[in-house]
PDB file of C-alpha atoms and ligand atoms in Angstrom:
ATOM      1  CA  MET A   1      56.484 -36.978 -42.641  1.00 57.00           C
ATOM      2  CA  THR A   2      55.368 -35.638 -39.222  1.00 62.00           C
ATOM      3  CA  PRO A   3      55.980 -31.891 -38.946  1.00 63.00           C
ATOM      4  CA  SER A   4      58.449 -30.723 -36.256  1.00 66.00           C
ATOM      5  CA  PRO A   5      57.110 -28.600 -33.327  1.00 64.00           C
ATOM      6  CA  SER A   6      58.416 -25.408 -34.974  1.00 68.00           C
ATOM      7  CA  GLN A   7      56.754 -26.341 -38.282  1.00 68.00           C
ATOM      8  CA  ARG A   8      53.518 -26.997 -36.380  1.00 71.00           C
ATOM      9  CA  GLU A   9      53.711 -23.574 -34.704  1.00 71.00           C
ATOM     10  CA  TYR A  10      54.359 -21.917 -38.059  1.00 70.00           C
ATOM     11  CA  GLN A  11      51.390 -23.746 -39.580  1.00 73.00           C
ATOM     12  CA  ALA A  12      49.151 -22.636 -36.679  1.00 70.00           C
ATOM     13  CA  ILE A  13      50.082 -18.949 -37.043  1.00 75.00           C
ATOM     14  CA  THR A  14      49.760 -18.913 -40.819  1.00 78.00           C
ATOM     15  CA  LYS A  15      46.706 -21.168 -41.171  1.00 81.00           C
ATOM     16  CA  GLY A  16      43.943 -19.389 -43.038  1.00 80.00           C
ATOM     17  CA  ARG A  17      46.246 -16.666 -44.380  1.00 87.00           C
ATOM     18  CA  ASP A  18      44.383 -14.493 -46.886  1.00 91.00           C
ATOM     19  CA  PRO A  19      45.904 -14.936 -50.373  1.00 91.00           C
ATOM     20  CA  ARG A  20      45.689 -11.142 -50.848  1.00 95.00           C
ATOM     21  CA  ASN A  21      48.005 -10.617 -47.884  1.00 95.00           C
ATOM     22  CA  ARG A  22      51.432  -9.645 -49.222  1.00 95.00           C
ATOM     23  CA  LEU A  23      52.666  -8.047 -46.031  1.00 97.00           C
ATOM     24  CA  ASN A  24      53.222 -11.038 -43.778  1.00 97.00           C
ATOM     25  CA  ASP A  25      52.545 -14.734 -43.289  1.00 96.00           C
ATOM     26  CA  LEU A  26      49.938 -14.287 -40.565  1.00 96.00           C
ATOM     27  CA  SER A  27      46.434 -15.646 -40.357  1.00 95.00           C
ATOM     28  CA  GLY A  28      43.605 -13.131 -39.955  1.00 94.00           C
ATOM     29  CA  ALA A  29      43.448 -13.827 -36.202  1.00 94.00           C
ATOM     30  CA  ALA A  30      47.202 -13.314 -35.720  1.00 95.00           C
ATOM     31  CA  TRP A  31      47.061 -10.109 -37.824  1.00 96.00           C
ATOM     32  CA  VAL A  32      44.160  -8.657 -35.793  1.00 95.00           C
ATOM     33  CA  HIS A  33      45.881  -9.603 -32.523  1.00 95.00           C
ATOM     34  CA  PHE A  34      48.813  -7.379 -33.489  1.00 97.00           C
ATOM     35  CA  LEU A  35      46.450  -4.435 -34.087  1.00 97.00           C
ATOM     36  CA  ASN A  36      45.945  -3.996 -30.357  1.00 97.00           C
ATOM     37  CA  SER A  37      47.152  -0.442 -29.817  1.00 97.00           C
ATOM     38  CA  VAL A  38      48.685  -1.166 -26.407  1.00 98.00           C
ATOM     39  CA  ASP A  39      50.951  -4.134 -25.736  1.00 98.00           C
ATOM     40  CA  VAL A  40      51.447  -4.806 -22.054  1.00 97.00           C
ATOM     41  CA  THR A  41      54.313  -7.241 -21.569  1.00 97.00           C
ATOM     42  CA  HIS A  42      56.339  -8.772 -18.788  1.00 97.00           C
ATOM     43  CA  TYR A  43      59.098 -10.610 -20.608  1.00 97.00           C
ATOM     44  CA  PRO A  44      61.364 -12.607 -18.278  1.00 96.00           C
ATOM     45  CA  THR A  45      64.675 -11.012 -17.317  1.00 96.00           C
ATOM     46  CA  ARG A  46      66.006 -14.273 -15.838  1.00 96.00           C
ATOM     47  CA  GLY A  47      66.253 -17.834 -17.029  1.00 94.00           C
ATOM     48  CA  PRO A  48      66.310 -19.378 -20.491  1.00 92.00           C
ATOM     49  CA  GLU A  49      63.489 -17.198 -21.858  1.00 95.00           C
ATOM     50  CA  SER A  50      65.348 -13.991 -21.027  1.00 97.00           C
ATOM     51  CA  TYR A  51      67.685 -14.712 -23.953  1.00 97.00           C
ATOM     52  CA  GLY A  52      70.861 -13.533 -22.298  1.00 97.00           C
ATOM     53  CA  HIS A  53      69.350 -10.582 -20.418  1.00 97.00           C
ATOM     54  CA  ASP A  54      72.030 -11.088 -17.740  1.00 97.00           C
ATOM     55  CA  LEU A  55      74.625 -10.201 -20.426  1.00 98.00           C
ATOM     56  CA  ARG A  56      72.523  -7.636 -22.282  1.00 98.00           C
ATOM     57  CA  ARG A  57      71.682  -5.666 -19.140  1.00 96.00           C
ATOM     58  CA  VAL A  58      75.085  -3.942 -19.384  1.00 96.00           C
ATOM     59  CA  HIS A  59      73.208  -1.834 -21.940  1.00 95.00           C
ATOM     60  CA  PRO A  60      70.914   0.815 -20.364  1.00 93.00           C
ATOM     61  CA  SER A  61      67.894  -0.043 -22.517  1.00 93.00           C
ATOM     62  CA  PRO A  62      67.985  -3.414 -24.276  1.00 96.00           C
ATOM     63  CA  LYS A  63      64.780  -4.312 -26.132  1.00 98.00           C
ATOM     64  CA  PRO A  64      63.229  -7.715 -25.460  1.00 98.00           C
ATOM     65  CA  PRO A  65      63.930  -9.938 -28.496  1.00 98.00           C
ATOM     66  CA  GLN A  66      60.406 -11.413 -28.193  1.00 98.00           C
ATOM     67  CA  LEU A  67      58.867  -7.951 -28.633  1.00 98.00           C
ATOM     68  CA  MET A  68      60.999  -7.232 -31.684  1.00 98.00           C
ATOM     69  CA  ALA A  69      60.108 -10.655 -33.122  1.00 98.00           C
ATOM     70  CA  ARG A  70      56.406  -9.677 -33.020  1.00 98.00           C
ATOM     71  CA  TYR A  71      57.043  -6.541 -35.082  1.00 98.00           C
ATOM     72  CA  ILE A  72      59.318  -8.412 -37.483  1.00 98.00           C
ATOM     73  CA  GLU A  73      56.733 -11.124 -37.983  1.00 98.00           C
ATOM     74  CA  PHE A  74      54.006  -8.566 -38.721  1.00 98.00           C
ATOM     75  CA  PHE A  75      55.994  -6.401 -41.127  1.00 98.00           C
ATOM     76  CA  THR A  76      57.897  -9.087 -43.068  1.00 98.00           C
ATOM     77  CA  ARG A  77      57.344 -12.456 -44.683  1.00 98.00           C
ATOM     78  CA  ARG A  78      59.446 -15.558 -44.210  1.00 97.00           C
ATOM     79  CA  GLY A  79      62.935 -14.947 -45.628  1.00 98.00           C
ATOM     80  CA  GLY A  80      62.556 -11.147 -45.241  1.00 98.00           C
ATOM     81  CA  TRP A  81      65.351  -8.711 -44.353  1.00 98.00           C
ATOM     82  CA  VAL A  82      65.408  -6.199 -41.488  1.00 99.00           C
ATOM     83  CA  LEU A  83      67.776  -3.249 -40.889  1.00 99.00           C
ATOM     84  CA  ASP A  84      68.494  -1.741 -37.466  1.00 99.00           C
ATOM     85  CA  PRO A  85      70.883   1.265 -37.638  1.00 98.00           C
ATOM     86  CA  PHE A  86      71.068   1.566 -33.801  1.00 98.00           C
ATOM     87  CA  ALA A  87      71.334  -2.079 -32.880  1.00 98.00           C
ATOM     88  CA  GLY A  88      72.625  -1.884 -29.275  1.00 98.00           C
ATOM     89  CA  VAL A  89      73.067  -5.380 -27.850  1.00 98.00           C
ATOM     90  CA  GLY A  90      70.863  -6.714 -30.602  1.00 98.00           C
ATOM     91  CA  GLY A  91      67.151  -6.801 -29.627  1.00 98.00           C
ATOM     92  CA  THR A  92      66.123  -6.668 -33.309  1.00 98.00           C
ATOM     93  CA  LEU A  93      68.792  -9.121 -34.462  1.00 98.00           C
ATOM     94  CA  LEU A  94      67.985 -11.554 -31.670  1.00 98.00           C
ATOM     95  CA  GLY A  95      64.305 -11.247 -32.621  1.00 98.00           C
ATOM     96  CA  CYS A  96      65.246 -12.505 -36.103  1.00 98.00           C
ATOM     97  CA  GLY A  97      67.309 -15.260 -34.497  1.00 98.00           C
ATOM     98  CA  LEU A  98      64.327 -16.368 -32.404  1.00 98.00           C
ATOM     99  CA  LEU A  99      62.078 -16.543 -35.448  1.00 98.00           C
ATOM    100  CA  ALA A 100      64.736 -18.459 -37.395  1.00 97.00           C
ATOM    101  CA  ARG A 101      65.017 -20.985 -34.593  1.00 94.00           C
ATOM    102  CA  GLN A 102      61.277 -21.584 -34.912  1.00 93.00           C
ATOM    103  CA  GLY A 103      61.560 -22.168 -38.661  1.00 94.00           C
ATOM    104  CA  ARG A 104      60.237 -18.663 -39.517  1.00 96.00           C
ATOM    105  CA  GLU A 105      63.513 -17.300 -40.936  1.00 97.00           C
ATOM    106  CA  ARG A 106      64.162 -13.575 -41.083  1.00 98.00           C
ATOM    107  CA  TYR A 107      67.570 -11.979 -41.567  1.00 98.00           C
ATOM    108  CA  ALA A 108      68.955  -8.778 -40.120  1.00 98.00           C
ATOM    109  CA  VAL A 109      71.740  -6.269 -40.518  1.00 99.00           C
ATOM    110  CA  GLY A 110      72.515  -4.128 -37.477  1.00 98.00           C
ATOM    111  CA  ILE A 111      74.865  -1.193 -36.963  1.00 98.00           C
ATOM    112  CA  GLU A 112      76.152  -0.289 -33.514  1.00 98.00           C
ATOM    113  CA  LEU A 113      78.770   2.246 -32.503  1.00 97.00           C
ATOM    114  CA  SER A 114      79.955   0.526 -29.328  1.00 97.00           C
ATOM    115  CA  PRO A 115      82.327  -2.471 -29.751  1.00 98.00           C
ATOM    116  CA  GLN A 116      81.329  -3.592 -26.249  1.00 98.00           C
ATOM    117  CA  TYR A 117      77.649  -3.937 -27.203  1.00 98.00           C
ATOM    118  CA  VAL A 118      78.567  -5.734 -30.430  1.00 98.00           C
ATOM    119  CA  GLU A 119      80.675  -8.188 -28.452  1.00 98.00           C
ATOM    120  CA  ILE A 120      77.816  -8.819 -26.010  1.00 98.00           C
ATOM    121  CA  TYR A 121      75.460  -9.522 -28.907  1.00 98.00           C
ATOM    122  CA  HIS A 122      77.823 -12.199 -30.231  1.00 98.00           C
ATOM    123  CA  GLN A 123      78.197 -13.735 -26.763  1.00 98.00           C
ATOM    124  CA  VAL A 124      74.405 -13.964 -26.411  1.00 98.00           C
ATOM    125  CA  CYS A 125      74.019 -15.648 -29.811  1.00 98.00           C
ATOM    126  CA  GLN A 126      76.686 -18.176 -28.974  1.00 98.00           C
ATOM    127  CA  ARG A 127      75.399 -18.993 -25.511  1.00 97.00           C
ATOM    128  CA  GLU A 128      71.720 -19.113 -26.479  1.00 97.00           C
ATOM    129  CA  GLY A 129      72.343 -21.034 -29.710  1.00 96.00           C
ATOM    130  CA  LEU A 130      70.704 -18.318 -31.838  1.00 97.00           C
ATOM    131  CA  PRO A 131      71.864 -17.864 -35.440  1.00 97.00           C
ATOM    132  CA  PRO A 132      74.051 -14.715 -35.565  1.00 98.00           C
ATOM    133  CA  GLN A 133      72.935 -11.959 -37.902  1.00 98.00           C
ATOM    134  CA  THR A 134      75.169  -9.381 -39.597  1.00 98.00           C
ATOM    135  CA  MET A 135      76.227  -6.927 -36.884  1.00 98.00           C
ATOM    136  CA  ILE A 136      78.444  -4.066 -38.064  1.00 98.00           C
ATOM    137  CA  CYS A 137      80.457  -2.152 -35.509  1.00 98.00           C
ATOM    138  CA  GLY A 138      80.304   1.356 -36.981  1.00 98.00           C
ATOM    139  CA  ASP A 139      78.631   4.724 -37.245  1.00 98.00           C
ATOM    140  CA  ALA A 140      75.087   4.790 -38.620  1.00 98.00           C
ATOM    141  CA  ARG A 141      75.871   8.184 -40.189  1.00 98.00           C
ATOM    142  CA  ASP A 142      78.019   6.177 -42.663  1.00 98.00           C
ATOM    143  CA  LEU A 143      75.351   3.553 -43.270  1.00 98.00           C
ATOM    144  CA  LEU A 144      75.483   3.760 -47.059  1.00 98.00           C
ATOM    145  CA  ARG A 145      79.191   2.898 -46.979  1.00 98.00           C
ATOM    146  CA  PHE A 146      78.575  -0.618 -45.645  1.00 98.00           C
ATOM    147  CA  PRO A 147      78.213  -3.274 -48.370  1.00 98.00           C
ATOM    148  CA  ALA A 148      75.932  -5.368 -46.113  1.00 98.00           C
ATOM    149  CA  VAL A 149      73.508  -2.430 -46.253  1.00 98.00           C
ATOM    150  CA  THR A 150      73.869  -1.433 -49.904  1.00 98.00           C
ATOM    151  CA  GLU A 151      73.942  -4.874 -51.499  1.00 98.00           C
ATOM    152  CA  ARG A 152      70.261  -5.625 -50.816  1.00 98.00           C
ATOM    153  CA  THR A 153      66.929  -4.014 -50.138  1.00 98.00           C
ATOM    154  CA  PHE A 154      65.156  -4.418 -46.811  1.00 98.00           C
ATOM    155  CA  ASP A 155      61.530  -5.169 -46.006  1.00 98.00           C
ATOM    156  CA  LEU A 156      61.595  -3.430 -42.645  1.00 98.00           C
ATOM    157  CA  ILE A 157      63.688  -0.874 -40.789  1.00 99.00           C
ATOM    158  CA  LEU A 158      63.125  -1.494 -37.089  1.00 99.00           C
ATOM    159  CA  THR A 159      65.070   0.644 -34.687  1.00 98.00           C
ATOM    160  CA  ASP A 160      65.326   2.243 -31.306  1.00 96.00           C
ATOM    161  CA  PRO A 161      67.493   5.355 -31.551  1.00 97.00           C
ATOM    162  CA  PRO A 162      69.380   6.834 -28.608  1.00 93.00           C
ATOM    163  CA  TYR A 163      67.736   9.840 -26.982  1.00 81.00           C
ATOM    164  CA  ALA A 164      68.922  13.417 -27.213  1.00 68.00           C
ATOM    165  CA  ASP A 165      71.176  14.999 -24.632  1.00 57.00           C
ATOM    166  CA  MET A 166      68.414  16.856 -22.784  1.00 46.00           C
ATOM    167  CA  MET A 167      68.137  14.135 -20.181  1.00 46.00           C
ATOM    168  CA  ALA A 168      71.803  13.233 -20.104  1.00 46.00           C
ATOM    169  CA  ARG A 169      72.638  16.129 -17.806  1.00 47.00           C
ATOM    170  CA  PRO A 170      73.663  14.862 -14.351  1.00 46.00           C
ATOM    171  CA  ARG A 171      70.940  15.129 -11.726  1.00 49.00           C
ATOM    172  CA  SER A 172      71.184  14.788  -7.977  1.00 49.00           C
ATOM    173  CA  GLY A 173      69.115  12.089  -6.229  1.00 57.00           C
ATOM    174  CA  GLU A 174      66.714  14.735  -4.880  1.00 56.00           C
ATOM    175  CA  GLN A 175      66.385  16.315  -8.355  1.00 54.00           C
ATOM    176  CA  ARG A 176      65.644  12.899  -9.839  1.00 55.00           C
ATOM    177  CA  LYS A 177      62.897  12.362  -7.314  1.00 59.00           C
ATOM    178  CA  ARG A 178      61.271  15.761  -7.894  1.00 55.00           C
ATOM    179  CA  GLU A 179      61.665  15.981 -11.675  1.00 53.00           C
ATOM    180  CA  GLY A 180      61.382  12.356 -12.632  1.00 56.00           C
ATOM    181  CA  HIS A 181      64.130  10.735 -14.626  1.00 51.00           C
ATOM    182  CA  THR A 182      63.835   7.169 -15.801  1.00 46.00           C
ATOM    183  CA  MET A 183      65.702   7.806 -19.028  1.00 47.00           C
ATOM    184  CA  PRO A 184      68.775   5.719 -19.747  1.00 46.00           C
ATOM    185  CA  ARG A 185      72.237   7.020 -19.004  1.00 51.00           C
ATOM    186  CA  PRO A 186      74.098   8.366 -22.047  1.00 57.00           C
ATOM    187  CA  PHE A 187      75.469   5.380 -23.947  1.00 63.00           C
ATOM    188  CA  SER A 188      78.993   6.777 -24.322  1.00 74.00           C
ATOM    189  CA  ASP A 189      80.918  10.029 -24.461  1.00 78.00           C
ATOM    190  CA  SER A 190      81.635   9.584 -28.190  1.00 85.00           C
ATOM    191  CA  GLU A 191      80.956  12.555 -30.477  1.00 86.00           C
ATOM    192  CA  ALA A 192      79.389  10.149 -32.945  1.00 91.00           C
ATOM    193  CA  ASP A 193      76.862   8.978 -30.334  1.00 93.00           C
ATOM    194  CA  LEU A 194      73.491  10.521 -31.162  1.00 93.00           C
ATOM    195  CA  GLY A 195      72.621  10.313 -27.488  1.00 91.00           C
ATOM    196  CA  ASN A 196      75.073  13.145 -26.805  1.00 90.00           C
ATOM    197  CA  LEU A 197      73.538  15.678 -29.194  1.00 92.00           C
ATOM    198  CA  ASP A 198      71.233  18.556 -28.323  1.00 91.00           C
ATOM    199  CA  ARG A 199      67.674  18.034 -29.467  1.00 92.00           C
ATOM    200  CA  GLU A 200      67.728  19.880 -32.784  1.00 94.00           C
ATOM    201  CA  THR A 201      71.062  18.382 -33.874  1.00 94.00           C
ATOM    202  CA  PHE A 202      69.792  14.975 -32.773  1.00 95.00           C
ATOM    203  CA  LEU A 203      66.615  15.361 -34.861  1.00 96.00           C
ATOM    204  CA  ASP A 204      68.568  16.602 -37.910  1.00 97.00           C
ATOM    205  CA  THR A 205      71.010  13.705 -37.670  1.00 97.00           C
ATOM    206  CA  LEU A 206      68.328  11.080 -37.073  1.00 97.00           C
ATOM    207  CA  GLN A 207      66.325  12.389 -40.031  1.00 98.00           C
ATOM    208  CA  ARG A 208      69.390  12.208 -42.281  1.00 98.00           C
ATOM    209  CA  ILE A 209      70.359   8.677 -41.168  1.00 98.00           C
ATOM    210  CA  LEU A 210      66.832   7.352 -41.614  1.00 98.00           C
ATOM    211  CA  ALA A 211      66.457   9.100 -44.999  1.00 98.00           C
ATOM    212  CA  ASP A 212      69.639   7.264 -46.099  1.00 98.00           C
ATOM    213  CA  ALA A 213      68.320   3.979 -44.681  1.00 98.00           C
ATOM    214  CA  LEU A 214      65.024   4.475 -46.523  1.00 98.00           C
ATOM    215  CA  THR A 215      66.861   4.370 -49.858  1.00 98.00           C
ATOM    216  CA  ARG A 216      67.496   0.686 -49.031  1.00 98.00           C
ATOM    217  CA  LEU A 217      63.856  -0.049 -48.039  1.00 98.00           C
ATOM    218  CA  ARG A 218      61.634  -1.634 -50.653  1.00 98.00           C
ATOM    219  CA  PRO A 219      58.560   0.312 -51.833  1.00 98.00           C
ATOM    220  CA  LYS A 220      55.656  -0.362 -49.415  1.00 98.00           C
ATOM    221  CA  GLY A 221      58.187  -1.470 -46.799  1.00 98.00           C
ATOM    222  CA  HIS A 222      57.810  -0.168 -43.242  1.00 98.00           C
ATOM    223  CA  LEU A 223      59.907   1.869 -40.845  1.00 99.00           C
ATOM    224  CA  VAL A 224      59.206   1.357 -37.132  1.00 99.00           C
ATOM    225  CA  VAL A 225      60.900   3.691 -34.649  1.00 98.00           C
ATOM    226  CA  PHE A 226      60.660   3.052 -30.915  1.00 98.00           C
ATOM    227  CA  CYS A 227      60.952   6.085 -28.692  1.00 97.00           C
ATOM    228  CA  LYS A 228      60.131   7.389 -25.283  1.00 94.00           C
ATOM    229  CA  ASP A 229      59.035  10.897 -24.308  1.00 94.00           C
ATOM    230  CA  LEU A 230      61.105  13.077 -22.004  1.00 91.00           C
ATOM    231  CA  GLN A 231      59.881  15.004 -18.979  1.00 91.00           C
ATOM    232  CA  PRO A 232      58.373  18.399 -19.865  1.00 93.00           C
ATOM    233  CA  THR A 233      60.138  21.590 -18.876  1.00 92.00           C
ATOM    234  CA  GLU A 234      58.520  25.000 -18.295  1.00 94.00           C
ATOM    235  CA  THR A 235      58.777  25.847 -21.988  1.00 96.00           C
ATOM    236  CA  GLU A 236      58.959  22.502 -23.827  1.00 94.00           C
ATOM    237  CA  HIS A 237      56.451  19.658 -23.927  1.00 95.00           C
ATOM    238  CA  ASN A 238      59.348  17.309 -24.745  1.00 94.00           C
ATOM    239  CA  MET A 239      57.120  14.720 -26.402  1.00 96.00           C
ATOM    240  CA  LEU A 240      59.967  13.240 -28.377  1.00 96.00           C
ATOM    241  CA  HIS A 241      57.569  11.009 -30.304  1.00 97.00           C
ATOM    242  CA  VAL A 242      55.923  14.147 -31.747  1.00 98.00           C
ATOM    243  CA  TYR A 243      59.222  15.773 -32.738  1.00 97.00           C
ATOM    244  CA  ILE A 244      60.438  12.550 -34.374  1.00 98.00           C
ATOM    245  CA  THR A 245      57.146  11.986 -36.199  1.00 98.00           C
ATOM    246  CA  GLU A 246      57.188  15.523 -37.618  1.00 98.00           C
ATOM    247  CA  ARG A 247      60.781  15.173 -38.819  1.00 98.00           C
ATOM    248  CA  LEU A 248      60.172  11.819 -40.451  1.00 98.00           C
ATOM    249  CA  MET A 249      56.937  12.974 -42.110  1.00 98.00           C
ATOM    250  CA  ALA A 250      59.083  15.602 -43.865  1.00 98.00           C
ATOM    251  CA  ILE A 251      60.963  12.824 -45.727  1.00 98.00           C
ATOM    252  CA  PRO A 252      59.445  12.655 -49.240  1.00 97.00           C
ATOM    253  CA  GLY A 253      57.568   9.426 -49.937  1.00 97.00           C
ATOM    254  CA  LEU A 254      57.336   8.386 -46.279  1.00 98.00           C
ATOM    255  CA  ARG A 255      53.866   8.266 -44.758  1.00 98.00           C
ATOM    256  CA  PHE A 256      53.046   8.113 -41.045  1.00 98.00           C
ATOM    257  CA  ARG A 257      50.600   5.279 -40.400  1.00 98.00           C
ATOM    258  CA  GLY A 258      50.106   5.661 -36.630  1.00 98.00           C
ATOM    259  CA  TYR A 259      51.610   4.143 -33.541  1.00 98.00           C
ATOM    260  CA  LYS A 260      51.409   1.362 -31.006  1.00 98.00           C
ATOM    261  CA  ILE A 261      52.294   1.710 -27.357  1.00 98.00           C
ATOM    262  CA  TRP A 262      54.486  -0.753 -25.521  1.00 98.00           C
ATOM    263  CA  ALA A 263      53.920  -0.837 -21.765  1.00 97.00           C
ATOM    264  CA  ASP A 264      56.801  -2.628 -20.128  1.00 95.00           C
ATOM    265  CA  GLN A 265      55.733  -4.111 -16.806  1.00 95.00           C
ATOM    266  CA  VAL A 266      59.347  -4.893 -15.954  1.00 94.00           C
ATOM    267  CA  GLN A 267      59.993  -1.148 -15.447  1.00 91.00           C
ATOM    268  CA  ARG A 268      59.788   0.046 -11.843  1.00 89.00           C
ATOM    269  CA  LEU A 269      57.224   2.630 -10.819  1.00 92.00           C
ATOM    270  CA  TYR A 270      59.107   5.507  -9.150  1.00 91.00           C
ATOM    271  CA  PRO A 271      57.456   7.820  -6.588  1.00 94.00           C
ATOM    272  CA  PHE A 272      58.477  10.920  -8.557  1.00 93.00           C
ATOM    273  CA  GLY A 273      57.145  14.146  -7.094  1.00 95.00           C
ATOM    274  CA  TYR A 274      55.657  12.512  -3.999  1.00 96.00           C
ATOM    275  CA  PRO A 275      54.544  14.133  -1.713  1.00 96.00           C
ATOM    276  CA  TYR A 276      54.789  17.530  -3.409  1.00 96.00           C
ATOM    277  CA  THR A 277      53.452  17.457  -6.946  1.00 96.00           C
ATOM    278  CA  PHE A 278      52.445  15.332  -9.906  1.00 96.00           C
ATOM    279  CA  VAL A 279      55.347  14.052 -12.004  1.00 94.00           C
ATOM    280  CA  ALA A 280      54.606  11.610 -14.829  1.00 92.00           C
ATOM    281  CA  ASN A 281      56.165   8.172 -14.889  1.00 90.00           C
ATOM    282  CA  GLN A 282      57.033   6.787 -18.319  1.00 88.00           C
ATOM    283  CA  LEU A 283      56.529   3.066 -18.244  1.00 92.00           C
ATOM    284  CA  HIS A 284      55.614   2.996 -21.907  1.00 96.00           C
ATOM    285  CA  GLN A 285      57.248   3.629 -25.246  1.00 97.00           C
ATOM    286  CA  PHE A 286      55.855   4.529 -28.647  1.00 98.00           C
ATOM    287  CA  ALA A 287      56.403   2.417 -31.743  1.00 98.00           C
ATOM    288  CA  LEU A 288      55.980   4.975 -34.546  1.00 98.00           C
ATOM    289  CA  ILE A 289      54.990   3.240 -37.774  1.00 99.00           C
ATOM    290  CA  PHE A 290      55.716   4.646 -41.241  1.00 99.00           C
ATOM    291  CA  ARG A 291      55.392   3.234 -44.753  1.00 98.00           C
ATOM    292  CA  LYS A 292      57.488   4.000 -47.801  1.00 98.00           C
ATOM    293  CA  GLU A 293      54.887   4.766 -50.423  1.00 96.00           C
ATOM    294  CA  HIS A 294      57.027   4.344 -53.557  1.00 89.00           C
TER     295      HIS A 294
HETATM  296  C1  SAM B 301      68.327   2.746 -27.499  1.00 70.88           C
HETATM  297  S1  SAM B 301      69.804   1.927 -27.916  1.00 70.88           S
HETATM  298  C2  SAM B 301      69.285   0.547 -28.879  1.00 70.88           C
HETATM  299  C3  SAM B 301      69.027  -0.661 -28.029  1.00 70.88           C
HETATM  300  C4  SAM B 301      68.716  -1.885 -28.856  1.00 70.88           C
HETATM  301  N1  SAM B 301      67.383  -1.823 -29.400  1.00 70.88           N
HETATM  302  C5  SAM B 301      68.899  -3.156 -28.041  1.00 70.88           C
HETATM  303  O1  SAM B 301      67.985  -3.988 -28.012  1.00 70.88           O
HETATM  304  O2  SAM B 301      69.944  -3.310 -27.432  1.00 70.88           O
HETATM  305  C6  SAM B 301      70.550   2.976 -29.086  1.00 70.88           C
HETATM  306  C7  SAM B 301      71.954   2.551 -29.522  1.00 70.88           C
HETATM  307  O3  SAM B 301      72.425   3.423 -30.541  1.00 70.88           O
HETATM  308  C8  SAM B 301      73.850   3.439 -30.440  1.00 70.88           C
HETATM  309  N2  SAM B 301      74.340   4.595 -31.198  1.00 70.88           N
HETATM  310  C9  SAM B 301      74.411   5.894 -30.843  1.00 70.88           C
HETATM  311  N3  SAM B 301      74.918   6.642 -31.850  1.00 70.88           N
HETATM  312  C10 SAM B 301      75.171   5.788 -32.879  1.00 70.88           C
HETATM  313  C11 SAM B 301      75.708   5.951 -34.183  1.00 70.88           C
HETATM  314  N4  SAM B 301      76.096   7.157 -34.647  1.00 70.88           N
HETATM  315  N5  SAM B 301      75.816   4.857 -34.972  1.00 70.88           N
HETATM  316  C12 SAM B 301      75.436   3.618 -34.526  1.00 70.88           C
HETATM  317  N6  SAM B 301      74.952   3.399 -33.277  1.00 70.88           N
HETATM  318  C13 SAM B 301      74.809   4.476 -32.466  1.00 70.88           C
HETATM  319  C14 SAM B 301      74.104   3.494 -28.932  1.00 70.88           C
HETATM  320  O4  SAM B 301      75.405   3.021 -28.629  1.00 70.88           O
HETATM  321  C15 SAM B 301      72.984   2.582 -28.395  1.00 70.88           C
HETATM  322  O5  SAM B 301      73.436   1.271 -28.174  1.00 70.88           O
END
């Protein structure tokens, strides 16, 4: 029987896979391609390959499903399970849907506090014909109370937490220009929203949620956390990726394996500071990569 186009694509990516490779289904070439430490992308935000970006853009920082699919494909095998405790409008879940549509099935469970974002995720799946994954509308702090989370183990936790309150303070247009502020707006005014917490409470809560999630990750499974740094102040470097890495390294059995950088060419370059002083733009994010050792 002639293979379908999706079967052909799957065969091309997996051809020559090393039999010792238990992590993913990739060939050596596809594996090495992923090792590039900087991914510069320009995923479409219009048209059929934007996968409902016109709906998802209600969210201040939706992740491109194609980007998430790359991480999922590297850190899982066909039939693998992925957990996203801060699922937003579903970048991770849609990434699984994209792979499934190409015959490279992965399954996901997402948790998202906002009913509006959950609803948008379902609308995107329906309109784009992508298989819906399990999306729970709830609080990630209660993650171990959801049967969809506790009834299985996961191969990958892939998530993009909200950022701490430091940047949520209102800023005037002139302040924005001088200080630089490309961070998303706060997601909601809910007390349960991690985006509304001060930095230390945010880090404590994130550490606790991810420690709970890690009890559902298989040994040797990976945790990938996307994050973006904040602008420095006089006294704080505000490199959120450093604070998060230190907190997660304190979780017993979890080992930091390094990071990749995602440079999103869709982001606009703002003339922060001009013509007075240097202010950094942040057109990139960190993907912090950890492995559960046992
Ligand atoms: C950076 S966004 C994730 C975006 C997502 N990757 C996407 O593609 O849409 C973080 C999300 O965490 C959600 N959130 C904040 N606190 C939460 C909580 N306690 N439980 C579950 N979700 C929460 C916010 O509503 C927000 O949508």
